[in-house]
Tab-separated table of N, CA, C and O in Angstrom:
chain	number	residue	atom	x	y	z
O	126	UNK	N	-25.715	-45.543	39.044
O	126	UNK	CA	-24.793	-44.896	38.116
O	126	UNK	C	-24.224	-43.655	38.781
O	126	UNK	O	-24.971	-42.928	39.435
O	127	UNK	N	-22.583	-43.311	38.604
O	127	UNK	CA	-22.598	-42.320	39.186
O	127	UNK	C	-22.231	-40.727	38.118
O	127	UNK	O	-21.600	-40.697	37.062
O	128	UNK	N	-22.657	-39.956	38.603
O	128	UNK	CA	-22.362	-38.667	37.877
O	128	UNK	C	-21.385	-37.978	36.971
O	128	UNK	O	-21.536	-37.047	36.179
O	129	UNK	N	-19.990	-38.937	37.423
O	129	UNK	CA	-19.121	-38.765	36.474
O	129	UNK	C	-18.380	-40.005	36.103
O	129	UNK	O	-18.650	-40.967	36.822
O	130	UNK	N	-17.622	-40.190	35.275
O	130	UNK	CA	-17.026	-41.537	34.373
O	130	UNK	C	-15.731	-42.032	35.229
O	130	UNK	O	-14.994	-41.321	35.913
O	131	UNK	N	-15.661	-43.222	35.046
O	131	UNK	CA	-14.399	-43.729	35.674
O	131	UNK	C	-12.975	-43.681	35.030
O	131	UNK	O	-11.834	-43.961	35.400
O	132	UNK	N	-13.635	-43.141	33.765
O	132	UNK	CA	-12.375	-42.550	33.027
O	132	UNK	C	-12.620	-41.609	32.268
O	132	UNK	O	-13.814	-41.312	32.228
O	133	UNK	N	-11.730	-40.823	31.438
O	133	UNK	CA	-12.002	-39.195	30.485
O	133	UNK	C	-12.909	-40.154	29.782
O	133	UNK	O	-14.049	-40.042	30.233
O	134	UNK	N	-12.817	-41.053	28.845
O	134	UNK	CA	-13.925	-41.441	28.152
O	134	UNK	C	-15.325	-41.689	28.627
O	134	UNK	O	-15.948	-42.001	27.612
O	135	UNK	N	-15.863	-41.702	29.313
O	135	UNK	CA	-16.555	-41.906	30.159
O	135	UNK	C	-17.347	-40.712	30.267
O	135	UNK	O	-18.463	-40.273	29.989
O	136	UNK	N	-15.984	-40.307	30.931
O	136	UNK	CA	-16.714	-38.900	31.758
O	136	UNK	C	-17.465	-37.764	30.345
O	136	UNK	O	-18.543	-37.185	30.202
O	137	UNK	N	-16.158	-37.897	29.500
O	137	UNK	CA	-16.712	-36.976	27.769
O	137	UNK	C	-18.553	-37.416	27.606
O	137	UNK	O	-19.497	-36.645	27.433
O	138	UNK	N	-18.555	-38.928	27.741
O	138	UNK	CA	-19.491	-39.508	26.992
O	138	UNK	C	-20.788	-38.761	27.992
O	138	UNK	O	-21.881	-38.565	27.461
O	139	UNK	N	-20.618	-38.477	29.072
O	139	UNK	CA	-21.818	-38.417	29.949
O	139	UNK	C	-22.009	-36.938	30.088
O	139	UNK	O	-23.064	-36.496	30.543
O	140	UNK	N	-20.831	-36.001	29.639
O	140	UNK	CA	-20.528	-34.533	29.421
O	140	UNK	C	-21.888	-34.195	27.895
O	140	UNK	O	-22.896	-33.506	27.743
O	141	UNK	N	-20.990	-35.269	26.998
O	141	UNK	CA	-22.107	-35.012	25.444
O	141	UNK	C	-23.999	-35.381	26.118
O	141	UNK	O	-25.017	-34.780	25.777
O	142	UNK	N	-23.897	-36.354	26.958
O	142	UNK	CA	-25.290	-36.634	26.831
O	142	UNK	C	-26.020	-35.496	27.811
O	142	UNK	O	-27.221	-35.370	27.573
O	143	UNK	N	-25.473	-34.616	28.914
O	143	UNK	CA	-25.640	-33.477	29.808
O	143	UNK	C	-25.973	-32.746	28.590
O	143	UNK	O	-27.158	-32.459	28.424
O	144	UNK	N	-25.055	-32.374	27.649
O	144	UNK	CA	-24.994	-31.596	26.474
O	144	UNK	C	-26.507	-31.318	25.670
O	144	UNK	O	-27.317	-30.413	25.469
O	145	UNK	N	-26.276	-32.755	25.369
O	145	UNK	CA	-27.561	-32.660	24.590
O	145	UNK	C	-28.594	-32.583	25.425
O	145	UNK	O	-29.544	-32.077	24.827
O	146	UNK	N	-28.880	-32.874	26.636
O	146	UNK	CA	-30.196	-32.863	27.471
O	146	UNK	C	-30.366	-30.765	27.390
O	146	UNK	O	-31.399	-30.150	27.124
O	147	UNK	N	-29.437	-30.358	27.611
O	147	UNK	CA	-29.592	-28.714	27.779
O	147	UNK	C	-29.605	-28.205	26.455
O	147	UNK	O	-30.072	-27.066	26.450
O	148	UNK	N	-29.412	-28.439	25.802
O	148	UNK	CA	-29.497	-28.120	24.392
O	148	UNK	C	-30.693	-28.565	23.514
O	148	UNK	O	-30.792	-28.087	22.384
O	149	UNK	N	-31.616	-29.463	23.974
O	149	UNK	CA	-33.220	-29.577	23.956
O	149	UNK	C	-33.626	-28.670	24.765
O	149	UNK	O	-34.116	-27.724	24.148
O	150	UNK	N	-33.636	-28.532	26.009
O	150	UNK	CA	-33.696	-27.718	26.817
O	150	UNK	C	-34.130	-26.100	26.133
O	150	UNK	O	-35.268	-25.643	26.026
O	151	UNK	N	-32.889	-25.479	25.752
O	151	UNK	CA	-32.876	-23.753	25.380
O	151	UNK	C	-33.087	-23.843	24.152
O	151	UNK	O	-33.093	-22.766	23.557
O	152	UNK	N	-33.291	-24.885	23.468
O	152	UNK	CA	-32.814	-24.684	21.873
O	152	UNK	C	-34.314	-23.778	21.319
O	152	UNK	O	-34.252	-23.337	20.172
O	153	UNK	N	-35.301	-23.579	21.926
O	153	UNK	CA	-36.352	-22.702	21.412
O	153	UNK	C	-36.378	-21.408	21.962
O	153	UNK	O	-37.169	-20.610	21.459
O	154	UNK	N	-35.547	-20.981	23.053
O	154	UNK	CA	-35.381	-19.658	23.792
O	154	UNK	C	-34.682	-18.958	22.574
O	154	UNK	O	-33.982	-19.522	21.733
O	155	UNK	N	-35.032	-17.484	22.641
O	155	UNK	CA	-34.213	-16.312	22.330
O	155	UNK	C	-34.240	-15.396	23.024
O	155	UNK	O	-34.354	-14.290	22.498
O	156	UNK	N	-34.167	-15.483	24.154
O	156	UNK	CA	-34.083	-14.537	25.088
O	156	UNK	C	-33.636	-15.328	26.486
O	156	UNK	O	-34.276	-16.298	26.892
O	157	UNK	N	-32.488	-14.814	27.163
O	157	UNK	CA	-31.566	-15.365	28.288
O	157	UNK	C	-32.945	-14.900	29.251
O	157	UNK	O	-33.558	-15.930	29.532
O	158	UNK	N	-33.444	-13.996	29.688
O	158	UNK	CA	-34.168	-13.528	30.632
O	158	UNK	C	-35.533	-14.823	30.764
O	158	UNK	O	-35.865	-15.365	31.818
O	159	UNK	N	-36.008	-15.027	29.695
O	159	UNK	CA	-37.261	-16.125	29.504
O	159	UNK	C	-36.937	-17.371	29.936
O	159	UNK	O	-37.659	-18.020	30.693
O	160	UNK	N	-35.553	-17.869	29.363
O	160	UNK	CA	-34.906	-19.395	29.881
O	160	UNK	C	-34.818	-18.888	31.495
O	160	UNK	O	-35.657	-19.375	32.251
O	161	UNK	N	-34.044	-18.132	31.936
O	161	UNK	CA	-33.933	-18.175	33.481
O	161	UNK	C	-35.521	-17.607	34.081
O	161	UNK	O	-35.359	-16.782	34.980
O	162	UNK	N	-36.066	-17.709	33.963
O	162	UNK	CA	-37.807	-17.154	34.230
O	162	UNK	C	-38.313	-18.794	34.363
O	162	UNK	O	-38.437	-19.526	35.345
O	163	UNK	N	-38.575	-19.040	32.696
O	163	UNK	CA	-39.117	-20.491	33.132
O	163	UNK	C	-38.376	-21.790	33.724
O	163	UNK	O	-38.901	-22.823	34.140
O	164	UNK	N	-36.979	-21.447	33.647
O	164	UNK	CA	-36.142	-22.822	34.046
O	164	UNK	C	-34.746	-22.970	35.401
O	164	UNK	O	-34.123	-23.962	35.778
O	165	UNK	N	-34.661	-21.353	35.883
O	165	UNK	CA	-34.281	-21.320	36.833
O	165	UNK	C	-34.412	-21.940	38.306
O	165	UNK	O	-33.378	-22.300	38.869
O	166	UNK	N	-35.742	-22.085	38.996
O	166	UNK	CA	-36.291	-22.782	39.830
O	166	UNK	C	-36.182	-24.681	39.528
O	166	UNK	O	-35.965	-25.657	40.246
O	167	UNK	N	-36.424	-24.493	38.315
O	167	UNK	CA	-36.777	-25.917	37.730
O	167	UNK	C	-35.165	-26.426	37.824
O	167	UNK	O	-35.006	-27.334	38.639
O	168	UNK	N	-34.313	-26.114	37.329
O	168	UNK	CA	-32.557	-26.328	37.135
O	168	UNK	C	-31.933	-26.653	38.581
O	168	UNK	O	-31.252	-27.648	38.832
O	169	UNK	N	-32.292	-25.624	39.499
O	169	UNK	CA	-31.911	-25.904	41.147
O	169	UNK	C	-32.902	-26.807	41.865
O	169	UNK	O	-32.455	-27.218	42.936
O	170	UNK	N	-34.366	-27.310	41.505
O	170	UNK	CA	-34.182	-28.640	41.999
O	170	UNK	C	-33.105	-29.571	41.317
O	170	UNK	O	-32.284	-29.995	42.131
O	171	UNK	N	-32.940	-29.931	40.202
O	171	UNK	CA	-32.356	-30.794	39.605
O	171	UNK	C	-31.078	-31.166	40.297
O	171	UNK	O	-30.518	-32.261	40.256
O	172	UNK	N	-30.653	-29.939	41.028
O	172	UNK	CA	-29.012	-29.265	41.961
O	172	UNK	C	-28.058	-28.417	40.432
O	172	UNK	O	-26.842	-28.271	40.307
O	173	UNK	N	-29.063	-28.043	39.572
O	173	UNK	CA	-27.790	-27.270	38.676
O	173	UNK	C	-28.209	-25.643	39.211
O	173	UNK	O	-29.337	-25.179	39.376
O	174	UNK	N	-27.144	-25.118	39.369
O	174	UNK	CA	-26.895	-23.523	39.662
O	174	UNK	C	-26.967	-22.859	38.181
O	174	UNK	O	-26.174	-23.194	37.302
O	175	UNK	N	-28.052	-21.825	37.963
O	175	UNK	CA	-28.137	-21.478	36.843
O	175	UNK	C	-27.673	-20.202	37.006
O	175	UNK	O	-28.178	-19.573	37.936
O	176	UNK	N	-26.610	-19.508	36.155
O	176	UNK	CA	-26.428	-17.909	36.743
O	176	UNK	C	-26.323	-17.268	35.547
O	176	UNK	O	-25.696	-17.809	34.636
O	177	UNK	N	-26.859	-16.150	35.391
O	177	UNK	CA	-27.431	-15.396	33.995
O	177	UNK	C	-26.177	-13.989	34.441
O	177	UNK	O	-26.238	-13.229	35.408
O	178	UNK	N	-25.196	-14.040	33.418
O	178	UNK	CA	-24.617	-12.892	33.125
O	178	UNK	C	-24.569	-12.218	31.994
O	178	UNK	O	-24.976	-12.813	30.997
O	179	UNK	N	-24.208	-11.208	31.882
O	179	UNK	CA	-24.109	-9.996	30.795
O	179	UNK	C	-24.262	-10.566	29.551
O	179	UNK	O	-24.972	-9.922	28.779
O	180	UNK	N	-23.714	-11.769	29.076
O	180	UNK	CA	-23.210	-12.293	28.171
O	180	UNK	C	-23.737	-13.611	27.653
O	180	UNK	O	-23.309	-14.176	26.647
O	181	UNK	N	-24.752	-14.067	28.473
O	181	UNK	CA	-25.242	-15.537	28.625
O	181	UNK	C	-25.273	-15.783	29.673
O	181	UNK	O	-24.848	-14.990	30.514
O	182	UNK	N	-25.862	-17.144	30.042
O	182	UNK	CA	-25.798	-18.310	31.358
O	182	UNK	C	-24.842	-19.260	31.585
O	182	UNK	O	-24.258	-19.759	30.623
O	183	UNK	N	-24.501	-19.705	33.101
O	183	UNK	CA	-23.403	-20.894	32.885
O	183	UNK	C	-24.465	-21.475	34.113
O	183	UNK	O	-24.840	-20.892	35.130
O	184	UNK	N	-24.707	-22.472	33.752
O	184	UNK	CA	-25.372	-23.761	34.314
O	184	UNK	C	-24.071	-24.720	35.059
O	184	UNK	O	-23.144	-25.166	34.383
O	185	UNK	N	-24.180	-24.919	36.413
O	185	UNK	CA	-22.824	-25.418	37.276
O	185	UNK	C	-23.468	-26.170	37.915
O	185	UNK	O	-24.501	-25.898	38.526
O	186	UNK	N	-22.713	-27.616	37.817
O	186	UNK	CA	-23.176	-28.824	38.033
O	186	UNK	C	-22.136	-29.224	39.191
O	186	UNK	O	-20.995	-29.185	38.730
O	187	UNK	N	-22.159	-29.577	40.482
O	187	UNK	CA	-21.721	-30.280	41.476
O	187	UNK	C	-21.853	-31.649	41.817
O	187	UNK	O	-22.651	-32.056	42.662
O	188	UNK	N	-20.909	-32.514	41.027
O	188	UNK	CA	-20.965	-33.946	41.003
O	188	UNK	C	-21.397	-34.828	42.012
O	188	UNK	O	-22.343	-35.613	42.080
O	189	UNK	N	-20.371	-34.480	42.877
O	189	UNK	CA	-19.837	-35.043	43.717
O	189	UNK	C	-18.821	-35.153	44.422
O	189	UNK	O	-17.921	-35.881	44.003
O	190	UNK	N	-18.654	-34.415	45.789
O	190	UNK	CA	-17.264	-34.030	46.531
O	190	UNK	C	-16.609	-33.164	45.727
O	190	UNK	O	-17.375	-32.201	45.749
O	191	UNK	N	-15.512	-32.799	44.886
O	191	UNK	CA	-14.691	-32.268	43.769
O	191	UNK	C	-15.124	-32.582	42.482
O	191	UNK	O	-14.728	-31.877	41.554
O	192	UNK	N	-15.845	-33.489	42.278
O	192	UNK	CA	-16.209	-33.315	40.503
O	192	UNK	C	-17.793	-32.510	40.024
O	192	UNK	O	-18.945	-32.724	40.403
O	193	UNK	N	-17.307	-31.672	39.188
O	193	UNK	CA	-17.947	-30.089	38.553
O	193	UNK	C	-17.703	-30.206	37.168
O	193	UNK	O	-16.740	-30.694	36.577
O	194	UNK	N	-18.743	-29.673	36.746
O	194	UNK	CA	-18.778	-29.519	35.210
O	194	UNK	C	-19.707	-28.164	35.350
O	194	UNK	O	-20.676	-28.094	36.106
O	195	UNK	N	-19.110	-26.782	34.235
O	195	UNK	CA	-19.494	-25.530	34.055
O	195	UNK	C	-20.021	-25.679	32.454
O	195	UNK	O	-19.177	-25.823	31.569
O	196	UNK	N	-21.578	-25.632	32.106
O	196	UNK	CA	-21.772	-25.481	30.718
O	196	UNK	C	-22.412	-23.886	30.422
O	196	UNK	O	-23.240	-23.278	31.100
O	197	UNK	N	-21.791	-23.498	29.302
O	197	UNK	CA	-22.076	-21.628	29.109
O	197	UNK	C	-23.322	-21.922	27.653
O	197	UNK	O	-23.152	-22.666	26.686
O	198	UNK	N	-24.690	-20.929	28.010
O	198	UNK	CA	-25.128	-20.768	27.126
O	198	UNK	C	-24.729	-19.429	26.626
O	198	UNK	O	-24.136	-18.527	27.218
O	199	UNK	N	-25.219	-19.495	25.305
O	199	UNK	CA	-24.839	-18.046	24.760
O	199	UNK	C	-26.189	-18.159	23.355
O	199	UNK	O	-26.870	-19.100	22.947
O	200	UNK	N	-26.098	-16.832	22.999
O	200	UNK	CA	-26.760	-16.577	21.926
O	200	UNK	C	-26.266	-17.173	20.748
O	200	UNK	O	-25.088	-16.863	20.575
O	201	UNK	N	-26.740	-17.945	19.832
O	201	UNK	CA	-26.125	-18.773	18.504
O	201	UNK	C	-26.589	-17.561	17.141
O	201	UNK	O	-27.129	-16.455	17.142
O	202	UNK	N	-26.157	-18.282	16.297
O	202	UNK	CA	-26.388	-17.000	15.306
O	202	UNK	C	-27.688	-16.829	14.670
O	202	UNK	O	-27.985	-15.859	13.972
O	203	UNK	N	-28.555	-17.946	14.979
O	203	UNK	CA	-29.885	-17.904	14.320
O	203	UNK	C	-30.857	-17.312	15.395
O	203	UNK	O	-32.075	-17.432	15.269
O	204	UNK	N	-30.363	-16.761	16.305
O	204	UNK	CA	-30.964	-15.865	17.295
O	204	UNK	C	-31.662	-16.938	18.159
O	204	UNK	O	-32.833	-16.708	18.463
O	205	UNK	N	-31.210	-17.843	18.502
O	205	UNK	CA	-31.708	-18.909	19.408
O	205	UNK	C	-30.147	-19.190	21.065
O	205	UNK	O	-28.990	-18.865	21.331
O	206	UNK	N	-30.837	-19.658	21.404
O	206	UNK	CA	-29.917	-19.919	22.284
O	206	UNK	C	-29.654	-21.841	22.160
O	206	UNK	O	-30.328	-22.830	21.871
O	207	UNK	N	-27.947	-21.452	22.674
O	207	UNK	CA	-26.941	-22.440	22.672
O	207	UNK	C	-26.560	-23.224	23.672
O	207	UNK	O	-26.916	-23.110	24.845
O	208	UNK	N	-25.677	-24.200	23.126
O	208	UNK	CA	-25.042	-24.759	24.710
O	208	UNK	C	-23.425	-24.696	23.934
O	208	UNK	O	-23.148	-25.346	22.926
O	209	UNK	N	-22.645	-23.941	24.517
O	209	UNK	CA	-21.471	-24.124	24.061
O	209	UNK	C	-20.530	-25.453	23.911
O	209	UNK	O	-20.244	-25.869	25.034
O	210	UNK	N	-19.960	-26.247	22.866
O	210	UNK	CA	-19.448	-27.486	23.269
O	210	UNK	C	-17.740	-27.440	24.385
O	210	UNK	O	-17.047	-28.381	24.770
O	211	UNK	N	-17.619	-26.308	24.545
O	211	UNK	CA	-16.757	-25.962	25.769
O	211	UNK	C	-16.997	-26.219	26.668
O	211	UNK	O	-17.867	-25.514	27.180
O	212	UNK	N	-16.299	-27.660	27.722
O	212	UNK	CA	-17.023	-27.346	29.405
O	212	UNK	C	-16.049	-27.220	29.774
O	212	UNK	O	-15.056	-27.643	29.180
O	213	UNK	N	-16.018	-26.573	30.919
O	213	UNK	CA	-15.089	-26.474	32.131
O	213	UNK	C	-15.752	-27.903	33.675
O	213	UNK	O	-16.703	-28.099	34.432
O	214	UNK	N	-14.482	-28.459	33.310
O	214	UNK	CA	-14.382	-29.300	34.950
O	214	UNK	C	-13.819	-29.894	35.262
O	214	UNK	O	-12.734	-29.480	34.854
O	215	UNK	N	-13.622	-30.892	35.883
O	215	UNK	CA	-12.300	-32.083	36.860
O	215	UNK	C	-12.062	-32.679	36.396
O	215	UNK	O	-12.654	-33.739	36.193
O	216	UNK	N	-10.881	-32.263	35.894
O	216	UNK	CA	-10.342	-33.651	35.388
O	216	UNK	C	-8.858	-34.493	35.826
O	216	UNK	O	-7.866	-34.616	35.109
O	217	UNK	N	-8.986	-34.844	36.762
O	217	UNK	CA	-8.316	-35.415	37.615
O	217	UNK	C	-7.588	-34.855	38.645
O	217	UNK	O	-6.407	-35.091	38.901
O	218	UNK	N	-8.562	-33.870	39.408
O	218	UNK	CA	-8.157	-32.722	40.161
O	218	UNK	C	-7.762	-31.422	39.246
O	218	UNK	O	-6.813	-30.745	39.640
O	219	UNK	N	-8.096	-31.234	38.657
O	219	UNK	CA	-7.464	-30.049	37.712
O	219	UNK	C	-8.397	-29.650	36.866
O	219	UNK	O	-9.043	-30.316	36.057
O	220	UNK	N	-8.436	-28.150	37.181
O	220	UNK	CA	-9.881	-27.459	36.059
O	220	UNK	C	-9.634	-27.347	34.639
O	220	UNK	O	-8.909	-26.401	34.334
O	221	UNK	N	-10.014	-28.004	33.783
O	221	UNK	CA	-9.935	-28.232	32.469
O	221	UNK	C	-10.985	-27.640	31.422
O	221	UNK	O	-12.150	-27.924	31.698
O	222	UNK	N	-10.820	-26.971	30.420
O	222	UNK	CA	-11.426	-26.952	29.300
O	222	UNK	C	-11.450	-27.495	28.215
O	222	UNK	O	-10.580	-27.338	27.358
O	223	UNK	N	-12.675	-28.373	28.073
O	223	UNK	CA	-12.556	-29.008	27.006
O	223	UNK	C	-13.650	-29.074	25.910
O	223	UNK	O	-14.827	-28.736	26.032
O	224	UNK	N	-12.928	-29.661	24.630
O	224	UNK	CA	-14.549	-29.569	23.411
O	224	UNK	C	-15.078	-30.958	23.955
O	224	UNK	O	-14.136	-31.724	24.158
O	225	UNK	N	-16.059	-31.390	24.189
O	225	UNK	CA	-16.209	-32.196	24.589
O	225	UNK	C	-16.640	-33.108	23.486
O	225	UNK	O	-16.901	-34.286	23.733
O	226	UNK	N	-16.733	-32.576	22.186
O	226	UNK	CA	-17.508	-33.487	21.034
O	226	UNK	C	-15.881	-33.988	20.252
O	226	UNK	O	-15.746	-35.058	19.659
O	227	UNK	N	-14.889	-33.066	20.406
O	227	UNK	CA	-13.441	-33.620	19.670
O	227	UNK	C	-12.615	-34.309	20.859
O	227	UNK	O	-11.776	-35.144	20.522
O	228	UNK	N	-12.822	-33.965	22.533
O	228	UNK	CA	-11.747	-34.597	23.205
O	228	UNK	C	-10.787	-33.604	23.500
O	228	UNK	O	-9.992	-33.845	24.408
O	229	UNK	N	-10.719	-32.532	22.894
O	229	UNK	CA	-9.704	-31.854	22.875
O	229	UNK	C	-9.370	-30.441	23.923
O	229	UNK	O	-10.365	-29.750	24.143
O	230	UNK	N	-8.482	-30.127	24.363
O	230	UNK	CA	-8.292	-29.703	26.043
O	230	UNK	C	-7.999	-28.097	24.883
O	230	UNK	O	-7.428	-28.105	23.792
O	231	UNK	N	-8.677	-26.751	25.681
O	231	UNK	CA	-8.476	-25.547	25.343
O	231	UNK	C	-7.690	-25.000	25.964
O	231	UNK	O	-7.417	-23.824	25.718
């Protein structure tokens, strides 16, 4: 199987299931410092780049040659941490933002 879809549908469908794998993942963290403590090391074997800024984490995924997908955690309102349904990545040579649960380009 390869890492990204042979078409946007495809590629969405394998974006939601990334989605939900990281979103089991943090969904018991409340604190950005604790997720990158216990899951930083663990994320870069996997090959995801985990990088903790001011504001949250963006977890950066390197497909393959040019295809990338950027997912941002952030703090949710129940004081847990998130996976934003916003990704940033290739979509047919071109950096795109999208919801990935509506399809719809930001």
């Amino acid at each position: 199987m390869q890492p990204y879809g042979s078409s946007r549908e495809e590629s969405l469908a394998l974006m939601r299931k990334r989605h939900a794998l990281f979103t089991d993942i943090v969904k018991d963290y409340t604190s950005f410092d604790d997720f990158m403590r216990d899951w930083d090391e663990k994320m870069a074997l996997w090959g995801v780049e985990a990088t903790q800024g001011e504001y949250g984490i963006t977890l950066y995924l390197l497909l393959e040659y040019i295809y990338y997908e950027y997912y941002d955690i952030g703090m949710g309102k129940d004081g847990h941490l998130e996976v934003d349904p916003i990704v940033t990545w290739n979509d047919l040579c071109t950096t795109t933002d999208t919801n990935i649960f509506t399809g719809e380009d930001v």
